mmCIF file of C-alpha atoms in Angstrom:
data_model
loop_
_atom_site.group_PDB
_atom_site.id
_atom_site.type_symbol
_atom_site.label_atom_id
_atom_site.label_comp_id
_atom_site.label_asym_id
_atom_site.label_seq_id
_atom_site.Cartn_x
_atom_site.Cartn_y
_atom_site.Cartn_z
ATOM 1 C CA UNK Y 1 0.000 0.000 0.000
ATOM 2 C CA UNK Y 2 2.721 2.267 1.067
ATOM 3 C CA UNK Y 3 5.076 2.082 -2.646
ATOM 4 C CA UNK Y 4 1.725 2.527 -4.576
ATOM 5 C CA UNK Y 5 0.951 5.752 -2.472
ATOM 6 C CA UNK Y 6 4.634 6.573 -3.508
ATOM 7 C CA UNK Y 7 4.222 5.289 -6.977
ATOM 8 C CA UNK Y 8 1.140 7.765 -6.946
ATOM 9 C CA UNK Y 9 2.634 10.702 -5.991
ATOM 10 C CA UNK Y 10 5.768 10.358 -7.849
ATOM 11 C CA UNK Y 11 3.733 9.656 -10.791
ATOM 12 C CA UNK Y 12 1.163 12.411 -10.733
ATOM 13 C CA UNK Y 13 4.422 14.492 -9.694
ATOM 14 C CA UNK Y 14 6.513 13.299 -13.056
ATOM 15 C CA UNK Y 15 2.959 14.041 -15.183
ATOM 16 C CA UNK Y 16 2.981 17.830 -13.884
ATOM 17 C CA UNK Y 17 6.889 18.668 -14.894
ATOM 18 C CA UNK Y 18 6.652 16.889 -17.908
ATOM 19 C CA UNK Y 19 3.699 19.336 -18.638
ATOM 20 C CA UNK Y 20 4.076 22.209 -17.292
ATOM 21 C CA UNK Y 21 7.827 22.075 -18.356
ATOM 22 C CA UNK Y 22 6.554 21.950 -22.058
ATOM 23 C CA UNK Y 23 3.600 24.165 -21.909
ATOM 24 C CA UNK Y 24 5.574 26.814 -20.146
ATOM 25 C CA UNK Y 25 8.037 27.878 -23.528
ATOM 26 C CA UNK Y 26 10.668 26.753 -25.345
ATOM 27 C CA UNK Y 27 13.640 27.248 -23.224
ATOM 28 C CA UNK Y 28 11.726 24.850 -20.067
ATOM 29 C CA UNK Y 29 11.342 22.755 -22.590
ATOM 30 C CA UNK Y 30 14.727 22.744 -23.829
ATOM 31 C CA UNK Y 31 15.992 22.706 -19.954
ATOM 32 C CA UNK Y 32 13.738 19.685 -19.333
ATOM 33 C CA UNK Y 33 14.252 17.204 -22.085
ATOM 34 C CA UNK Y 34 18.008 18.384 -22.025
ATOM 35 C CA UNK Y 35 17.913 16.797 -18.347
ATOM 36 C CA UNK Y 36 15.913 13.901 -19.048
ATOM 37 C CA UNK Y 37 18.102 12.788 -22.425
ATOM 38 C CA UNK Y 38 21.247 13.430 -19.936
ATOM 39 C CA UNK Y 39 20.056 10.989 -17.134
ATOM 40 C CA UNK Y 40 18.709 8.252 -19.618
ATOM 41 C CA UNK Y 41 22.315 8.067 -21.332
ATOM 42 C CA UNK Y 42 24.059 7.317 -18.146
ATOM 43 C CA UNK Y 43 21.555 5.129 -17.159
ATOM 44 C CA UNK Y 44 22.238 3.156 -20.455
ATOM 45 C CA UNK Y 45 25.887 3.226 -20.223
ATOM 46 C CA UNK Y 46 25.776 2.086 -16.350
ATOM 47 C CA UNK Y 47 23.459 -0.814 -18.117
ATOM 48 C CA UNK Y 48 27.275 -2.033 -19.177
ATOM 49 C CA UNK Y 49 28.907 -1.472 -15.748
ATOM 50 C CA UNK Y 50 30.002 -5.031 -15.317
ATOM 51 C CA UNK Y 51 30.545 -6.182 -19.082
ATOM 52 C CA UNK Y 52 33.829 -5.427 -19.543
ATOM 53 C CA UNK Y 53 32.795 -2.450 -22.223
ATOM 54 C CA UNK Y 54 33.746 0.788 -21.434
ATOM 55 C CA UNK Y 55 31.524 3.346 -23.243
ATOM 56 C CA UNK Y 56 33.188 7.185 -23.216
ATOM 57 C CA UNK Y 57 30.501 8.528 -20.732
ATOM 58 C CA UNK Y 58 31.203 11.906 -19.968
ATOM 59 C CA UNK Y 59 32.118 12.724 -23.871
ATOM 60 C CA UNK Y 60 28.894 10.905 -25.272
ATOM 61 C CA UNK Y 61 26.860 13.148 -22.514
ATOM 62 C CA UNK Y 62 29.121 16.068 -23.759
ATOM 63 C CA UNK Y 63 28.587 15.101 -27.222
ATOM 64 C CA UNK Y 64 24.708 14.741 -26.611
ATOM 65 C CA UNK Y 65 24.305 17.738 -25.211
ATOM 66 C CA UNK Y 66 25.748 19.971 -27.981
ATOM 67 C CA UNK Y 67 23.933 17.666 -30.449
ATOM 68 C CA UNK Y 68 20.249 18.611 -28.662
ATOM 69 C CA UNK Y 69 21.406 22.133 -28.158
ATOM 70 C CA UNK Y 70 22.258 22.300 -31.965
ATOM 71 C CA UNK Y 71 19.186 21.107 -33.229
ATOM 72 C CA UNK Y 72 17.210 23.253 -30.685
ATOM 73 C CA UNK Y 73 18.635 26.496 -32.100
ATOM 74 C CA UNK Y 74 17.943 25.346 -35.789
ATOM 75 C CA UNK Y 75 14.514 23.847 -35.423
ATOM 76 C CA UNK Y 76 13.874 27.708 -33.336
ATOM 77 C CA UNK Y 77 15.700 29.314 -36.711
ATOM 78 C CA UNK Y 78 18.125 31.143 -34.160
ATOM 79 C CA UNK Y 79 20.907 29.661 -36.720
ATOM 80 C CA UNK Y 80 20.843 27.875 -39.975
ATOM 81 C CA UNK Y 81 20.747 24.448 -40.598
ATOM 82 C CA UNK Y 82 23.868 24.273 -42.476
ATOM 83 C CA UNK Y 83 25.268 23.892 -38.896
ATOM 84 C CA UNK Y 84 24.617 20.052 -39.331
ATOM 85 C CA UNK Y 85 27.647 20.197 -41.282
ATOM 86 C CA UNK Y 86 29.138 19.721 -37.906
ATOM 87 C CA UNK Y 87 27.842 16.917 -36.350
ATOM 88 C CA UNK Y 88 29.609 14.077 -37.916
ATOM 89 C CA UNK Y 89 32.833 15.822 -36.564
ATOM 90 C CA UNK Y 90 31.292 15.221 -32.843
ATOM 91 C CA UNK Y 91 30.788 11.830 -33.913
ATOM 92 C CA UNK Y 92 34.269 11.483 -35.218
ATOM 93 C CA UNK Y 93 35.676 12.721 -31.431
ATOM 94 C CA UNK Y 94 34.328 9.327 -30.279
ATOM 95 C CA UNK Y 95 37.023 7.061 -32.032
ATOM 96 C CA UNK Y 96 39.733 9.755 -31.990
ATOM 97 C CA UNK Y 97 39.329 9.967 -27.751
ATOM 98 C CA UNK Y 98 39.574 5.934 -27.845
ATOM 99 C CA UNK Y 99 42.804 5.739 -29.099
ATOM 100 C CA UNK Y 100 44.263 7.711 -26.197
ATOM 101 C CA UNK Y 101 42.036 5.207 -23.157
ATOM 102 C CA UNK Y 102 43.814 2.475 -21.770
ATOM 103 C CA UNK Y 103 41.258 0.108 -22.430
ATOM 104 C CA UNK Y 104 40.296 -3.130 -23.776
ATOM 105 C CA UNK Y 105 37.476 -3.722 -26.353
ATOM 106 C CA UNK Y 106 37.399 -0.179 -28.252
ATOM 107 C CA UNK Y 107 35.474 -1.272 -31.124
ATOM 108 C CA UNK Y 108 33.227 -2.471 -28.201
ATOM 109 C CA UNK Y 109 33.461 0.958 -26.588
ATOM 110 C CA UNK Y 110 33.154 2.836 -29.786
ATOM 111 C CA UNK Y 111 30.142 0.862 -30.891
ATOM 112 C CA UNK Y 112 28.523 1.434 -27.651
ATOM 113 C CA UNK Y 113 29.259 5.027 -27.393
ATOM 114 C CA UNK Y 114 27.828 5.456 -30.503
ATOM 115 C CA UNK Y 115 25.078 3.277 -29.983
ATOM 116 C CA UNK Y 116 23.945 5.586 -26.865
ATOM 117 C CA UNK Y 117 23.517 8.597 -29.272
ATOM 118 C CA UNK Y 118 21.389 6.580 -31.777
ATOM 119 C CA UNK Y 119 18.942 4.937 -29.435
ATOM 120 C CA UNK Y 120 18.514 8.076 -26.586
ATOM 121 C CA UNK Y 121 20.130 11.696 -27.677
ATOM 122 C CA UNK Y 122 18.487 11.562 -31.733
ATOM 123 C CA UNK Y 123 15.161 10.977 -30.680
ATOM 124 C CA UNK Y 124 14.897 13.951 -28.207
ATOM 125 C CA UNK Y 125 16.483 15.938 -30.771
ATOM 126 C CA UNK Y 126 13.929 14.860 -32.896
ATOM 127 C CA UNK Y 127 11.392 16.595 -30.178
ATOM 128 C CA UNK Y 128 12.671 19.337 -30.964
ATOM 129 C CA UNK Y 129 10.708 19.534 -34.656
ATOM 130 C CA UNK Y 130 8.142 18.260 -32.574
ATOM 131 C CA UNK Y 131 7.218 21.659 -30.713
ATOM 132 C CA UNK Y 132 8.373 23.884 -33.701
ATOM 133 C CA UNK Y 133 7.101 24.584 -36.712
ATOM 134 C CA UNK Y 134 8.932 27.213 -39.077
ATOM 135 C CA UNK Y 135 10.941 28.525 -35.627
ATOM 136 C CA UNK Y 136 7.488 29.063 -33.853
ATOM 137 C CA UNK Y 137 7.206 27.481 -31.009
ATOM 138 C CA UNK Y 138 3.896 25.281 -30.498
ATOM 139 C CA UNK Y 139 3.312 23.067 -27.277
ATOM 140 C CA UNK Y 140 0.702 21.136 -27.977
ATOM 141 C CA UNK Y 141 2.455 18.525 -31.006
ATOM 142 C CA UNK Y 142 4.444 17.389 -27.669
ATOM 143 C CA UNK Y 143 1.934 17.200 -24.926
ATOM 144 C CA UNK Y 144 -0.306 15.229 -27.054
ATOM 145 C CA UNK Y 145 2.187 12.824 -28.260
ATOM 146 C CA UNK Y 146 2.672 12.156 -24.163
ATOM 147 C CA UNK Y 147 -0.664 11.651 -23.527
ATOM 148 C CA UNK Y 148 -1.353 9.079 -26.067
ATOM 149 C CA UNK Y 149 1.847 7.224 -24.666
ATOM 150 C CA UNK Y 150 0.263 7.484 -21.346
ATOM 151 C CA UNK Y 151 -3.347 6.333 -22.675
ATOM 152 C CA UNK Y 152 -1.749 3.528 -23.894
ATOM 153 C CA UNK Y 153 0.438 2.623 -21.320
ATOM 154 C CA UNK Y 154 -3.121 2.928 -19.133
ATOM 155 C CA UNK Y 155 -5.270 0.705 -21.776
ATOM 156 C CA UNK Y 156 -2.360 -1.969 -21.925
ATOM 157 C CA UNK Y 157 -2.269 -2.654 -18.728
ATOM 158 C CA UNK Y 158 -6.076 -2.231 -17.625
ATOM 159 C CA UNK Y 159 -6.753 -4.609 -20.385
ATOM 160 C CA UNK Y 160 -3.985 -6.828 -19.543
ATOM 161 C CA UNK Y 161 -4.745 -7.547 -15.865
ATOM 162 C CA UNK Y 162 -8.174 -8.138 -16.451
ATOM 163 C CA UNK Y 163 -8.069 -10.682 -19.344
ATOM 164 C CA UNK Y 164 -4.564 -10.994 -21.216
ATOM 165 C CA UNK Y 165 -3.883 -14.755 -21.471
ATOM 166 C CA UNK Y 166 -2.214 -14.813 -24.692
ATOM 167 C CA UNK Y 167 1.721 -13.684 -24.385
ATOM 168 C CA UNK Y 168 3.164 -10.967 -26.763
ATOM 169 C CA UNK Y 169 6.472 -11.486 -26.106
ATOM 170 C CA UNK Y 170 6.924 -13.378 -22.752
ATOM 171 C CA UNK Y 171 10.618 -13.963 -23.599
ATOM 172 C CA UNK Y 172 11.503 -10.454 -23.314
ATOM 173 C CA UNK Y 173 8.216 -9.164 -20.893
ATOM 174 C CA UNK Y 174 6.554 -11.996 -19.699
ATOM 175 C CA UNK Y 175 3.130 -10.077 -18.176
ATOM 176 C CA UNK Y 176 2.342 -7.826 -21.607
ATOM 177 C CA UNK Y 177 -0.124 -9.907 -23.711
ATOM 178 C CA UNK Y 178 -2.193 -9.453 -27.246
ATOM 179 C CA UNK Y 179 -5.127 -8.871 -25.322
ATOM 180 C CA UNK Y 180 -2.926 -5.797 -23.528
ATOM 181 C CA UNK Y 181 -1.894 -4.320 -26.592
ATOM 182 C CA UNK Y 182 -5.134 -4.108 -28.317
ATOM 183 C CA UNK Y 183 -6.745 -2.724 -25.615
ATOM 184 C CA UNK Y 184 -4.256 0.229 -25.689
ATOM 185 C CA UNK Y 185 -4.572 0.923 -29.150
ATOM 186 C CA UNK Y 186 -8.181 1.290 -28.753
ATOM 187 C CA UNK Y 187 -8.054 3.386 -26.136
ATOM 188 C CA UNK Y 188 -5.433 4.966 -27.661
ATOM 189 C CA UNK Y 189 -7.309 5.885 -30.950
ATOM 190 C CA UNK Y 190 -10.365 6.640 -28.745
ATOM 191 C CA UNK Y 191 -8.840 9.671 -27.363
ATOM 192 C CA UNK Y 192 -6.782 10.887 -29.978
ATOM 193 C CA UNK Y 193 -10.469 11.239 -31.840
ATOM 194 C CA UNK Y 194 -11.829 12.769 -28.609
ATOM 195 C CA UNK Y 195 -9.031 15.210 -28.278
ATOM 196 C CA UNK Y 196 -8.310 16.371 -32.390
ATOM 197 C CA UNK Y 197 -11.028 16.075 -33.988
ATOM 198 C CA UNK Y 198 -13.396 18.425 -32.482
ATOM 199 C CA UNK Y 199 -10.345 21.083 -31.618
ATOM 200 C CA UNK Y 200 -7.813 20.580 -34.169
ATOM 201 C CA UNK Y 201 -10.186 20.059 -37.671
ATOM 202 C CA UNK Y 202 -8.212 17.161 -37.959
ATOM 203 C CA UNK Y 203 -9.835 13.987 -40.015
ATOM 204 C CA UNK Y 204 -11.146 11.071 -38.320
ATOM 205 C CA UNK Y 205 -8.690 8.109 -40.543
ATOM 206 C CA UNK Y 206 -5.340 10.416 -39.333
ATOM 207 C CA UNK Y 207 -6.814 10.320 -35.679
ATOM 208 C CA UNK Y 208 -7.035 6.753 -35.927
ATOM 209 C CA UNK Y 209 -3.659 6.054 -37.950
ATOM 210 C CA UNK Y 210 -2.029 8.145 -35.207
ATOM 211 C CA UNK Y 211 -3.148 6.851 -32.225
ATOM 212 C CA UNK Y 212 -2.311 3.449 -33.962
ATOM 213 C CA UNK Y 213 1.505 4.365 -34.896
ATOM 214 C CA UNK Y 214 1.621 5.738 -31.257
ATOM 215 C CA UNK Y 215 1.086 2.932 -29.453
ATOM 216 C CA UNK Y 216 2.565 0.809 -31.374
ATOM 217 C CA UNK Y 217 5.654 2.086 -31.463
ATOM 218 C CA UNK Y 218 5.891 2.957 -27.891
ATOM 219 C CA UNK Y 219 5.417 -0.801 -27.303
ATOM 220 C CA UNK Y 220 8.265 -1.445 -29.234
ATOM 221 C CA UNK Y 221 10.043 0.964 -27.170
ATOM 222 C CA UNK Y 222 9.436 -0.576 -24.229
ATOM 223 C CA UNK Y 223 10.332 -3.754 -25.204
ATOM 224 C CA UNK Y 224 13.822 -2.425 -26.628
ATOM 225 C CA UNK Y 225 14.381 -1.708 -22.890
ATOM 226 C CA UNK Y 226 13.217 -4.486 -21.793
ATOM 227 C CA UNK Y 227 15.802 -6.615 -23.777
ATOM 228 C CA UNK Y 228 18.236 -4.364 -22.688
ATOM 229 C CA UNK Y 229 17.132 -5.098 -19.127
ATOM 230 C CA UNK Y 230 16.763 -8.840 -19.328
ATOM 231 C CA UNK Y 231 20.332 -9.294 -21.213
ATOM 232 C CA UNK Y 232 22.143 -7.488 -17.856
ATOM 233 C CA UNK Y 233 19.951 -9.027 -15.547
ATOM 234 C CA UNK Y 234 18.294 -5.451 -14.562
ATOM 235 C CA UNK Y 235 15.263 -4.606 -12.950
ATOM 236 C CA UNK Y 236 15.270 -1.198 -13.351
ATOM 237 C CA UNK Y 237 17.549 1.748 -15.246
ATOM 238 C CA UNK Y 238 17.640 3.752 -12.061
ATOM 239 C CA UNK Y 239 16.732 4.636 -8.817
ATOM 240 C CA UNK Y 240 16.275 8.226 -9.545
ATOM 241 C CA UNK Y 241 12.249 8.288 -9.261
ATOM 242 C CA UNK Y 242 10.788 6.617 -5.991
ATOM 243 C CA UNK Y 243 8.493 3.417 -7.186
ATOM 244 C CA UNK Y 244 9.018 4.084 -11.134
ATOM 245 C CA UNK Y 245 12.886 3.013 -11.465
ATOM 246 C CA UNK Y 246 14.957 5.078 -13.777
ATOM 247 C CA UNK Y 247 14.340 8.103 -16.329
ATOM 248 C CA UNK Y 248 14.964 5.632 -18.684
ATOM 249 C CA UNK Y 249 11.840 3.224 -17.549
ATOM 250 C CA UNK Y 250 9.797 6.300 -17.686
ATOM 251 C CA UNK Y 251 10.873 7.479 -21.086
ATOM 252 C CA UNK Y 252 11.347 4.410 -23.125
ATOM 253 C CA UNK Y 253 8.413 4.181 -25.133
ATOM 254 C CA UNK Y 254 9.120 7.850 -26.273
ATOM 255 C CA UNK Y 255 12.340 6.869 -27.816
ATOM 256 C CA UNK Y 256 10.341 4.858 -30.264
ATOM 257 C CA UNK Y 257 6.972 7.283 -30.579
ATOM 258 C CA UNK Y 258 9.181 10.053 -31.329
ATOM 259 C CA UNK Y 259 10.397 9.282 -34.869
ATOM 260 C CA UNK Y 260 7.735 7.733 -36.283
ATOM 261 C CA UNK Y 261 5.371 10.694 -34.579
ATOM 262 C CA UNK Y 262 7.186 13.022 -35.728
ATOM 263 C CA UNK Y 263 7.466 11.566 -39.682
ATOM 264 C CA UNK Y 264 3.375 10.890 -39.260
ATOM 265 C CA UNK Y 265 2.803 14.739 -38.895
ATOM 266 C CA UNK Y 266 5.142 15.773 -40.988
ATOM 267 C CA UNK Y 267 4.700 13.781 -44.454
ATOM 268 C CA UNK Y 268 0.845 13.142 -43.886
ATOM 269 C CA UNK Y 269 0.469 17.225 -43.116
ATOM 270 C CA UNK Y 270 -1.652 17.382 -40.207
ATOM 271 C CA UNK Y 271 -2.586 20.593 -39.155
ATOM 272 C CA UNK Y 272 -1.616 19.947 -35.269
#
């Protein structure tokens, strides 16, 4: 009784920064999601703690960090976009710090380095196209994008406890079934047509292809973290939020819903 009281609180706590941060402007925002993407790496490099690969740590958090602050300015049209130009020479600092560690395994340590970038610091980049739109800054791309995430996370598990039989994946995360997962995409779609369509002009078949791509893709997220988990024996990323684990528990299924979010709005046009 007493960790779902904490659970609770911490929860209903997380819900609040994550939205107010967002709703607040561009530079909370920016502040928050900087913070988050800088917790989540470490937590994924600490996942390799007792592997014997040594991922570069403080330069991929380094090299993160400039890569999210870059793409904030240009998304905001503070400076141009030819200053992508110089993000495969931040890459290239990766293998060029390696050869001076006294380590063991750098293709291992390069690969995982690397690998940190790709799966946590691109995708909140990609937020960052997310919330603007020509260099105007619009809130509401973002916070719906987390509430469908949290619809489904709600649906998946309602559905599952009360009749999932069937496994989805039970080698990976034994207690999410097919019964789960359809009942968050319905309740997914469900809201995303409660919350656009009337507000937004937006047409009833993107409502439902959205809140589809959503939750499927944050299921795939979670499960990415999951395997993650299950290969180093983890329970959880971290220890940072009382009763929910790590940022990286928390913000898993994002990594995933970003991207193909983001791409959905974009190439289909959606006026959101």
């Amino acid at each position: 009784m007493k960790n779902l009281l904490i659970r609770s609180i911490t929860g209903i706590t997380l819900v609040i920064l994550i939205l107010g941060g967002i709703y607040l402007g561009k530079y909370y925002f920016a502040l928050l999601f900087l913070i988050i993407m800088t917790i989540s790496l470490s937590e994924f490099f600490r996942f390799f703690k007792n592997s014997g690969i040594y991922p570069l740590t403080y330069s991929s958090k380094l090299i993160g960090g400039l890569f999210f602050i870059s793409t904030f300015l240009i998304a905001s049209g503070i400076i141009s976009p030819l200053y992508y130009i110089i993000f495969p020479v931040f890459i290239l600092f990766i293998p060029g710090y390696e050869l001076f560690r006294k380590s063991e395994n750098n293709i291992s340590n390069i690969a995982t380095s690397i690998l940190g970038i790709s799966y946590i610091v691109i995708p909140f980049c990609l937020s960052n196209y997310i919330v603007f739109k020509e260099g105007i800054y619009n809130s509401f791309p973002l916070i719906l994008l987390f509430i469908l995430i949290w619809t489904n996370d709600t649906g998946a598990y309602i559905v599952g406890m009360s009749i999932g039989k069937h496994k989805l994946f039970p080698r990976i995360s034994p207690k999410k079934s097919w019964e789960g997962l359809f009942g968050g995409i319905i309740l997914t779609i469900i809201v995303s047509l409660v919350i656009m369509v009337p507000k937004q002009n937006v047409s009833v078949i993107n409502c439902i292809i959205l809140g589809i791509i959503v939750s499927v893709s944050s299921v795939f997220g979670d499960f990415a973290e999951s395997m993650l988990k299950r290969n180093f024996k983890i329970k959880d990323s971290g220890r940072i939020i009382p009763g929910h684990g790590g940022f990286l528990d928390r913000f898993d299924s994002l990594l995933f819903a970003v991207p193909v979010y983001l791409c959905y709005i974009k190439l289909s046009g959606i006026g959101i």
